PDB file of C-alpha atoms in Angstrom:
ATOM      1  CA  GLN A   1      66.078-220.307 -89.728  1.00  0.00           C
ATOM      2  CA  VAL A   2      63.508-219.446 -92.235  1.00  0.00           C
ATOM      3  CA  HIS A   3      61.915-216.432 -91.740  1.00  0.00           C
ATOM      4  CA  LEU A   4      58.706-215.098 -94.137  1.00  0.00           C
ATOM      5  CA  VAL A   5      58.067-211.423 -93.223  1.00  0.00           C
ATOM      6  CA  GLN A   6      55.361-209.370 -94.702  1.00  0.00           C
ATOM      7  CA  SER A   7      54.460-205.763 -94.930  1.00  0.00           C
ATOM      8  CA  GLY A   8      52.274-203.765 -92.323  1.00  0.00           C
ATOM      9  CA  ALA A   9      48.457-203.633 -92.326  1.00  0.00           C
ATOM     10  CA  GLU A  10      46.503-201.547 -94.777  1.00  0.00           C
ATOM     11  CA  VAL A  11      43.718-199.301 -94.708  1.00  0.00           C
ATOM     12  CA  LYS A  12      42.694-199.027 -98.207  1.00  0.00           C
ATOM     13  CA  LYS A  13      39.056-197.618-100.080  1.00  0.00           C
ATOM     14  CA  PRO A  14      36.552-199.476-101.753  1.00  0.00           C
ATOM     15  CA  GLY A  15      37.954-199.463-106.141  1.00  0.00           C
ATOM     16  CA  ALA A  16      41.875-199.067-105.072  1.00  0.00           C
ATOM     17  CA  SER A  17      44.726-201.959-104.302  1.00  0.00           C
ATOM     18  CA  VAL A  18      47.017-203.187-102.183  1.00  0.00           C
ATOM     19  CA  LYS A  19      50.055-204.905-102.318  1.00  0.00           C
ATOM     20  CA  VAL A  20      51.745-206.708-100.318  1.00  0.00           C
ATOM     21  CA  SER A  21      55.112-207.687 -99.214  1.00  0.00           C
ATOM     22  CA  CYS A  22      56.683-211.249 -98.178  1.00  0.00           C
ATOM     23  CA  LYS A  23      60.071-210.907 -97.647  1.00  0.00           C
ATOM     24  CA  ALA A  24      61.781-214.624 -97.194  1.00  0.00           C
ATOM     25  CA  SER A  25      64.970-215.192 -95.751  1.00  0.00           C
ATOM     26  CA  GLY A  26      66.908-218.130 -94.698  1.00  0.00           C
ATOM     27  CA  TYR A  27      67.056-220.698 -97.297  1.00  0.00           C
ATOM     28  CA  THR A  28      67.679-220.306-100.913  1.00  0.00           C
ATOM     29  CA  PHE A  29      64.853-217.784-102.478  1.00  0.00           C
ATOM     30  CA  ALA A  30      64.719-219.409-105.640  1.00  0.00           C
ATOM     31  CA  ASN A  31      64.061-222.771-105.209  1.00  0.00           C
ATOM     32  CA  HIS A  32      60.350-223.078-103.331  1.00  0.00           C
ATOM     33  CA  PHE A  33      57.240-221.332-104.588  1.00  0.00           C
ATOM     34  CA  ILE A  34      55.433-218.940-102.241  1.00  0.00           C
ATOM     35  CA  HIS A  35      51.530-218.902-102.229  1.00  0.00           C
ATOM     36  CA  TRP A  36      49.371-216.185-100.739  1.00  0.00           C
ATOM     37  CA  VAL A  37      46.067-217.411 -98.945  1.00  0.00           C
ATOM     38  CA  ARG A  38      43.576-215.456 -97.034  1.00  0.00           C
ATOM     39  CA  GLN A  39      41.113-215.129 -94.280  1.00  0.00           C
ATOM     40  CA  ALA A  40      38.478-212.947 -93.726  1.00  0.00           C
ATOM     41  CA  PRO A  41      37.118-211.954 -89.821  1.00  0.00           C
ATOM     42  CA  GLY A  42      35.930-215.281 -88.601  1.00  0.00           C
ATOM     43  CA  GLN A  43      36.301-216.938 -91.382  1.00  0.00           C
ATOM     44  CA  GLY A  44      38.685-220.209 -92.624  1.00  0.00           C
ATOM     45  CA  LEU A  45      40.954-220.114 -95.867  1.00  0.00           C
ATOM     46  CA  GLU A  46      40.968-218.933 -98.760  1.00  0.00           C
ATOM     47  CA  TRP A  47      44.137-219.915-101.344  1.00  0.00           C
ATOM     48  CA  MET A  48      44.659-217.011-103.802  1.00  0.00           C
ATOM     49  CA  GLY A  49      47.514-218.019-106.070  1.00  0.00           C
ATOM     50  CA  ILE A  50      51.011-219.801-106.725  1.00  0.00           C
ATOM     51  CA  PHE A  51      54.354-218.092-107.395  1.00  0.00           C
ATOM     52  CA  ASN A  52      57.605-219.058-108.795  1.00  0.00           C
ATOM     53  CA  PRO A  53      60.172-217.509-107.624  1.00  0.00           C
ATOM     54  CA  GLY A  54      62.984-219.390-109.555  1.00  0.00           C
ATOM     55  CA  GLY A  55      60.972-218.470-113.045  1.00  0.00           C
ATOM     56  CA  GLY A  56      58.492-215.390-111.720  1.00  0.00           C
ATOM     57  CA  ALA A  57      55.416-217.631-113.000  1.00  0.00           C
ATOM     58  CA  ALA A  58      52.494-217.043-111.158  1.00  0.00           C
ATOM     59  CA  THR A  59      49.260-219.004-110.982  1.00  0.00           C
ATOM     60  CA  TYR A  60      46.118-217.939-109.504  1.00  0.00           C
ATOM     61  CA  ALA A  61      42.745-219.025-108.258  1.00  0.00           C
ATOM     62  CA  GLN A  62      39.874-218.512-110.840  1.00  0.00           C
ATOM     63  CA  LYS A  63      37.966-216.482-108.362  1.00  0.00           C
ATOM     64  CA  PHE A  64      41.017-213.825-108.252  1.00  0.00           C
ATOM     65  CA  GLN A  65      41.619-213.880-112.127  1.00  0.00           C
ATOM     66  CA  GLY A  66      41.495-210.518-113.502  1.00  0.00           C
ATOM     67  CA  ARG A  67      42.434-208.131-110.375  1.00  0.00           C
ATOM     68  CA  ILE A  68      45.339-210.200-108.888  1.00  0.00           C
ATOM     69  CA  SER A  69      48.998-209.790-109.715  1.00  0.00           C
ATOM     70  CA  MET A  70      51.786-211.732-107.919  1.00  0.00           C
ATOM     71  CA  THR A  71      55.810-210.722-108.695  1.00  0.00           C
ATOM     72  CA  GLY A  72      58.767-211.161-107.268  1.00  0.00           C
ATOM     73  CA  ASP A  73      62.429-209.107-106.794  1.00  0.00           C
ATOM     74  CA  THR A  74      65.241-212.045-106.642  1.00  0.00           C
ATOM     75  CA  SER A  75      68.122-209.478-105.169  1.00  0.00           C
ATOM     76  CA  THR A  76      65.728-208.847-102.227  1.00  0.00           C
ATOM     77  CA  SER A  77      64.825-211.955-101.997  1.00  0.00           C
ATOM     78  CA  THR A  78      60.600-210.050-101.553  1.00  0.00           C
ATOM     79  CA  VAL A  79      57.099-211.520-103.267  1.00  0.00           C
ATOM     80  CA  TYR A  80      54.408-209.164-103.923  1.00  0.00           C
ATOM     81  CA  MET A  81      50.936-209.611-103.656  1.00  0.00           C
ATOM     82  CA  GLU A  82      49.184-207.160-105.413  1.00  0.00           C
ATOM     83  CA  LEU A  83      44.969-207.703-105.441  1.00  0.00           C
ATOM     84  CA  SER A  84      42.782-204.914-107.276  1.00  0.00           C
ATOM     85  CA  SER A  85      39.156-203.192-107.421  1.00  0.00           C
ATOM     86  CA  LEU A  86      38.733-203.803-103.817  1.00  0.00           C
ATOM     87  CA  THR A  87      35.830-204.191-102.649  1.00  0.00           C
ATOM     88  CA  SER A  88      34.744-204.503 -98.514  1.00  0.00           C
ATOM     89  CA  ASP A  89      34.787-208.705 -98.812  1.00  0.00           C
ATOM     90  CA  ASP A  90      38.694-208.661 -99.685  1.00  0.00           C
ATOM     91  CA  THR A  91      39.236-207.105 -95.797  1.00  0.00           C
ATOM     92  CA  ALA A  92      40.696-209.650 -94.460  1.00  0.00           C
ATOM     93  CA  VAL A  93      44.431-211.005 -93.553  1.00  0.00           C
ATOM     94  CA  TYR A  94      46.658-211.846 -95.894  1.00  0.00           C
ATOM     95  CA  PHE A  95      49.342-214.883 -95.352  1.00  0.00           C
ATOM     96  CA  CYS A  96      52.572-215.531 -97.309  1.00  0.00           C
ATOM     97  CA  ALA A  97      53.461-219.843 -97.102  1.00  0.00           C
ATOM     98  CA  ARG A  98      56.626-220.959 -98.457  1.00  0.00           C
ATOM     99  CA  ASP A  99      55.622-224.479-101.024  1.00  0.00           C
ATOM    100  CA  TYR A 100      58.279-226.805 -99.223  1.00  0.00           C
ATOM    101  CA  LEU A 101      58.156-229.438-102.005  1.00  0.00           C
ATOM    102  CA  ASN A 102      56.617-226.794-104.764  1.00  0.00           C
ATOM    103  CA  SER A 103      54.011-229.643-104.360  1.00  0.00           C
ATOM    104  CA  TRP A 104      51.095-227.742-102.898  1.00  0.00           C
ATOM    105  CA  ASN A 105      50.766-229.761-100.091  1.00  0.00           C
ATOM    106  CA  ASN A 106      53.442-228.447 -97.297  1.00  0.00           C
ATOM    107  CA  PHE A 107      53.195-225.007 -96.861  1.00  0.00           C
ATOM    108  CA  ASP A 108      55.895-224.861 -93.886  1.00  0.00           C
ATOM    109  CA  ASN A 109      56.437-221.547 -93.120  1.00  0.00           C
ATOM    110  CA  TRP A 110      54.233-218.727 -93.009  1.00  0.00           C
ATOM    111  CA  GLY A 111      54.922-215.137 -92.785  1.00  0.00           C
ATOM    112  CA  GLN A 112      52.512-213.448 -89.819  1.00  0.00           C
ATOM    113  CA  GLY A 113      49.688-211.761 -91.970  1.00  0.00           C
ATOM    114  CA  THR A 114      49.178-208.563 -92.543  1.00  0.00           C
ATOM    115  CA  LEU A 115      45.441-206.713 -92.309  1.00  0.00           C
ATOM    116  CA  VAL A 116      44.442-205.409 -95.115  1.00  0.00           C
ATOM    117  CA  THR A 117      40.546-202.886 -94.115  1.00  0.00           C
ATOM    118  CA  VAL A 118      38.614-202.041 -97.223  1.00  0.00           C
ATOM    119  CA  SER A 119      36.472-199.188 -95.732  1.00  0.00           C
ATOM    120  CA  SER A 120      34.901-195.999 -96.875  1.00  0.00           C
TER     121      SER A 120
ATOM    122  CA  GLN B   1      31.087-222.813 -99.048  1.00  0.00           C
ATOM    123  CA  SER B   2      34.574-224.601 -98.869  1.00  0.00           C
ATOM    124  CA  VAL B   3      34.996-227.598-101.782  1.00  0.00           C
ATOM    125  CA  LEU B   4      36.628-229.875 -98.606  1.00  0.00           C
ATOM    126  CA  THR B   5      33.903-230.479 -95.881  1.00  0.00           C
ATOM    127  CA  GLN B   6      35.019-230.496 -92.234  1.00  0.00           C
ATOM    128  CA  PRO B   7      32.201-230.740 -89.328  1.00  0.00           C
ATOM    129  CA  PRO B   8      32.368-227.272 -87.639  1.00  0.00           C
ATOM    130  CA  SER B   9      33.560-228.295 -84.256  1.00  0.00           C
ATOM    131  CA  VAL B  10      34.758-231.573 -82.370  1.00  0.00           C
ATOM    132  CA  SER B  11      35.825-231.931 -78.368  1.00  0.00           C
ATOM    133  CA  ALA B  12      36.965-234.828 -76.759  1.00  0.00           C
ATOM    134  CA  ALA B  13      38.151-235.091 -72.979  1.00  0.00           C
ATOM    135  CA  PRO B  14      41.959-234.514 -71.809  1.00  0.00           C
ATOM    136  CA  GLY B  15      44.804-237.974 -72.502  1.00  0.00           C
ATOM    137  CA  GLN B  16      41.542-239.274 -75.659  1.00  0.00           C
ATOM    138  CA  LYS B  17      41.543-238.814 -78.960  1.00  0.00           C
ATOM    139  CA  VAL B  18      39.999-237.115 -81.448  1.00  0.00           C
ATOM    140  CA  THR B  19      39.402-237.525 -85.363  1.00  0.00           C
ATOM    141  CA  ILE B  20      38.466-234.393 -87.668  1.00  0.00           C
ATOM    142  CA  SER B  21      37.370-235.817 -90.935  1.00  0.00           C
ATOM    143  CA  CYS B  22      37.773-233.913 -94.493  1.00  0.00           C
ATOM    144  CA  SER B  23      36.047-235.515 -97.228  1.00  0.00           C
ATOM    145  CA  GLY B  24      36.310-234.068-100.810  1.00  0.00           C
ATOM    146  CA  SER B  25      35.255-235.662-104.420  1.00  0.00           C
ATOM    147  CA  SER B  26      37.698-237.580-106.889  1.00  0.00           C
ATOM    148  CA  SER B  27      39.092-234.512-108.113  1.00  0.00           C
ATOM    149  CA  ASN B  28      40.708-233.150-104.917  1.00  0.00           C
ATOM    150  CA  ILE B  29      41.285-235.596-102.540  1.00  0.00           C
ATOM    151  CA  GLU B  30      41.395-238.622-104.299  1.00  0.00           C
ATOM    152  CA  ALA B  31      43.684-237.183-106.451  1.00  0.00           C
ATOM    153  CA  ASN B  32      46.398-235.272-104.894  1.00  0.00           C
ATOM    154  CA  TYR B  33      48.132-235.308-101.386  1.00  0.00           C
ATOM    155  CA  VAL B  34      46.079-234.131 -98.648  1.00  0.00           C
ATOM    156  CA  SER B  35      47.835-231.597 -95.939  1.00  0.00           C
ATOM    157  CA  TRP B  36      46.431-230.495 -92.410  1.00  0.00           C
ATOM    158  CA  TYR B  37      47.296-227.186 -90.193  1.00  0.00           C
ATOM    159  CA  GLN B  38      46.652-226.356 -87.075  1.00  0.00           C
ATOM    160  CA  GLN B  39      45.825-222.569 -86.268  1.00  0.00           C
ATOM    161  CA  PHE B  40      45.331-220.325 -82.995  1.00  0.00           C
ATOM    162  CA  ALA B  41      43.521-217.315 -83.350  1.00  0.00           C
ATOM    163  CA  GLY B  42      45.528-214.230 -84.159  1.00  0.00           C
ATOM    164  CA  THR B  43      48.220-216.620 -85.322  1.00  0.00           C
ATOM    165  CA  ALA B  44      49.475-218.285 -88.274  1.00  0.00           C
ATOM    166  CA  PRO B  45      48.547-221.562 -89.712  1.00  0.00           C
ATOM    167  CA  LYS B  46      51.101-224.341 -88.984  1.00  0.00           C
ATOM    168  CA  LEU B  47      51.517-227.943 -90.758  1.00  0.00           C
ATOM    169  CA  LEU B  48      50.948-230.756 -89.360  1.00  0.00           C
ATOM    170  CA  ILE B  49      50.884-233.303 -91.900  1.00  0.00           C
ATOM    171  CA  TYR B  50      51.577-233.071 -95.290  1.00  0.00           C
ATOM    172  CA  ASP B  51      51.886-236.072 -98.193  1.00  0.00           C
ATOM    173  CA  ASP B  52      48.193-237.142 -96.658  1.00  0.00           C
ATOM    174  CA  ASP B  53      50.536-239.160 -93.572  1.00  0.00           C
ATOM    175  CA  LYS B  54      53.711-237.204 -93.336  1.00  0.00           C
ATOM    176  CA  ARG B  55      54.960-235.354 -90.322  1.00  0.00           C
ATOM    177  CA  PRO B  56      57.844-232.393 -90.131  1.00  0.00           C
ATOM    178  CA  SER B  57      60.184-232.745 -87.889  1.00  0.00           C
ATOM    179  CA  GLY B  58      58.705-231.292 -84.176  1.00  0.00           C
ATOM    180  CA  ILE B  59      54.998-232.792 -85.009  1.00  0.00           C
ATOM    181  CA  PRO B  60      54.882-234.769 -81.917  1.00  0.00           C
ATOM    182  CA  ASP B  61      53.315-238.163 -82.859  1.00  0.00           C
ATOM    183  CA  ARG B  62      50.039-237.486 -81.321  1.00  0.00           C
ATOM    184  CA  PHE B  63      49.218-236.112 -84.838  1.00  0.00           C
ATOM    185  CA  SER B  64      48.579-238.535 -87.352  1.00  0.00           C
ATOM    186  CA  GLY B  65      46.504-238.484 -90.864  1.00  0.00           C
ATOM    187  CA  SER B  66      45.815-241.213 -93.589  1.00  0.00           C
ATOM    188  CA  LYS B  67      43.148-240.699 -96.392  1.00  0.00           C
ATOM    189  CA  SER B  68      41.128-243.274 -98.215  1.00  0.00           C
ATOM    190  CA  GLY B  69      39.186-242.354-101.171  1.00  0.00           C
ATOM    191  CA  THR B  70      37.695-238.859-101.251  1.00  0.00           C
ATOM    192  CA  SER B  71      38.182-238.291 -97.372  1.00  0.00           C
ATOM    193  CA  ALA B  72      40.906-237.494 -95.219  1.00  0.00           C
ATOM    194  CA  THR B  73      41.225-238.021 -92.011  1.00  0.00           C
ATOM    195  CA  LEU B  74      43.267-236.492 -88.721  1.00  0.00           C
ATOM    196  CA  GLY B  75      43.663-237.949 -85.746  1.00  0.00           C
ATOM    197  CA  ILE B  76      45.165-236.217 -82.560  1.00  0.00           C
ATOM    198  CA  THR B  77      45.924-238.433 -79.571  1.00  0.00           C
ATOM    199  CA  GLY B  78      46.595-238.077 -75.753  1.00  0.00           C
ATOM    200  CA  LEU B  79      44.927-234.596 -76.272  1.00  0.00           C
ATOM    201  CA  GLN B  80      46.285-231.845 -74.409  1.00  0.00           C
ATOM    202  CA  THR B  81      44.336-228.214 -73.494  1.00  0.00           C
ATOM    203  CA  GLY B  82      47.483-227.055 -75.502  1.00  0.00           C
ATOM    204  CA  ASP B  83      45.317-228.392 -78.362  1.00  0.00           C
ATOM    205  CA  GLU B  84      42.482-226.138 -78.434  1.00  0.00           C
ATOM    206  CA  ALA B  85      42.884-224.869 -82.014  1.00  0.00           C
ATOM    207  CA  VAL B  86      40.960-224.250 -85.524  1.00  0.00           C
ATOM    208  CA  TYR B  87      42.066-227.290 -87.646  1.00  0.00           C
ATOM    209  CA  TYR B  88      41.856-227.198 -91.643  1.00  0.00           C
ATOM    210  CA  CYS B  89      42.403-229.581 -94.466  1.00  0.00           C
ATOM    211  CA  GLY B  90      43.907-228.219 -98.181  1.00  0.00           C
ATOM    212  CA  THR B  91      44.741-230.221-100.797  1.00  0.00           C
ATOM    213  CA  TRP B  92      44.518-229.650-104.870  1.00  0.00           C
ATOM    214  CA  ASP B  93      41.876-229.402-106.738  1.00  0.00           C
ATOM    215  CA  SER B  94      42.906-231.263-110.601  1.00  0.00           C
ATOM    216  CA  GLY B  95      39.901-229.628-111.645  1.00  0.00           C
ATOM    217  CA  LEU B  96      39.991-226.251-110.067  1.00  0.00           C
ATOM    218  CA  SER B  97      43.231-225.884-111.011  1.00  0.00           C
ATOM    219  CA  GLY B  98      44.013-224.319-107.851  1.00  0.00           C
ATOM    220  CA  GLY B  99      44.467-224.873-104.076  1.00  0.00           C
ATOM    221  CA  VAL B 100      41.212-225.846-102.218  1.00  0.00           C
ATOM    222  CA  PHE B 101      40.795-225.607 -97.808  1.00  0.00           C
ATOM    223  CA  GLY B 102      38.265-227.218 -95.860  1.00  0.00           C
ATOM    224  CA  GLY B 103      36.649-224.800 -93.331  1.00  0.00           C
ATOM    225  CA  GLY B 104      37.856-225.971 -90.524  1.00  0.00           C
ATOM    226  CA  THR B 105      37.090-227.631 -87.429  1.00  0.00           C
ATOM    227  CA  LYS B 106      37.166-225.773 -84.396  1.00  0.00           C
ATOM    228  CA  LEU B 107      38.394-228.985 -81.659  1.00  0.00           C
ATOM    229  CA  THR B 108      37.828-227.807 -78.014  1.00  0.00           C
ATOM    230  CA  VAL B 109      39.089-230.108 -75.147  1.00  0.00           C
ATOM    231  CA  LEU B 110      37.105-230.406 -72.353  1.00  0.00           C
TER     232      LEU B 110
END
């Protein structure tokens, strides 16, 4: 059974960075892309980027270019998303999601979400 | 302001049918497959439809998807109170080279 388990909630000060992890199990880690999607309080879904665990490459949404990094560790089947220069606008729940078809069209399994709160 | 446009809310009675629209452009919906997600408060989204009109295993055939040009539609028949949730459409935008979602539609089953 596929599981994506994310790290716990974080509280950060403006200007700081946060690193959220997403540990995968129940499938071949390298075979499926992982996306990161965030959701601000009371708002909709916002796509942040995609990571290819097989090759290590990442593509980021234009909005986050320059302050986001996605990496992976094949030995632990874990993907990481680091966001820097945090502001209050970055307060949100961050989700990782598996892309079953690697087509940006089939997010079939999601992590439970990680709440990141940015506050002074 | 979302790239894809959805109505903020829809409602219908139990047992009835409802449709949720998702309007985009030639660089997103018209050019790429659309997926639909259901989200209950405080939980992660759940995949309902992918490749415009395909249902993952375990999703009842009460849920259907369609697409025409720059618009996509999610249909739900035999509405149940348990269907009350927020529904999102999503696709890839070739112009932005990024993923985009609609703003979400809250379904109320009266």
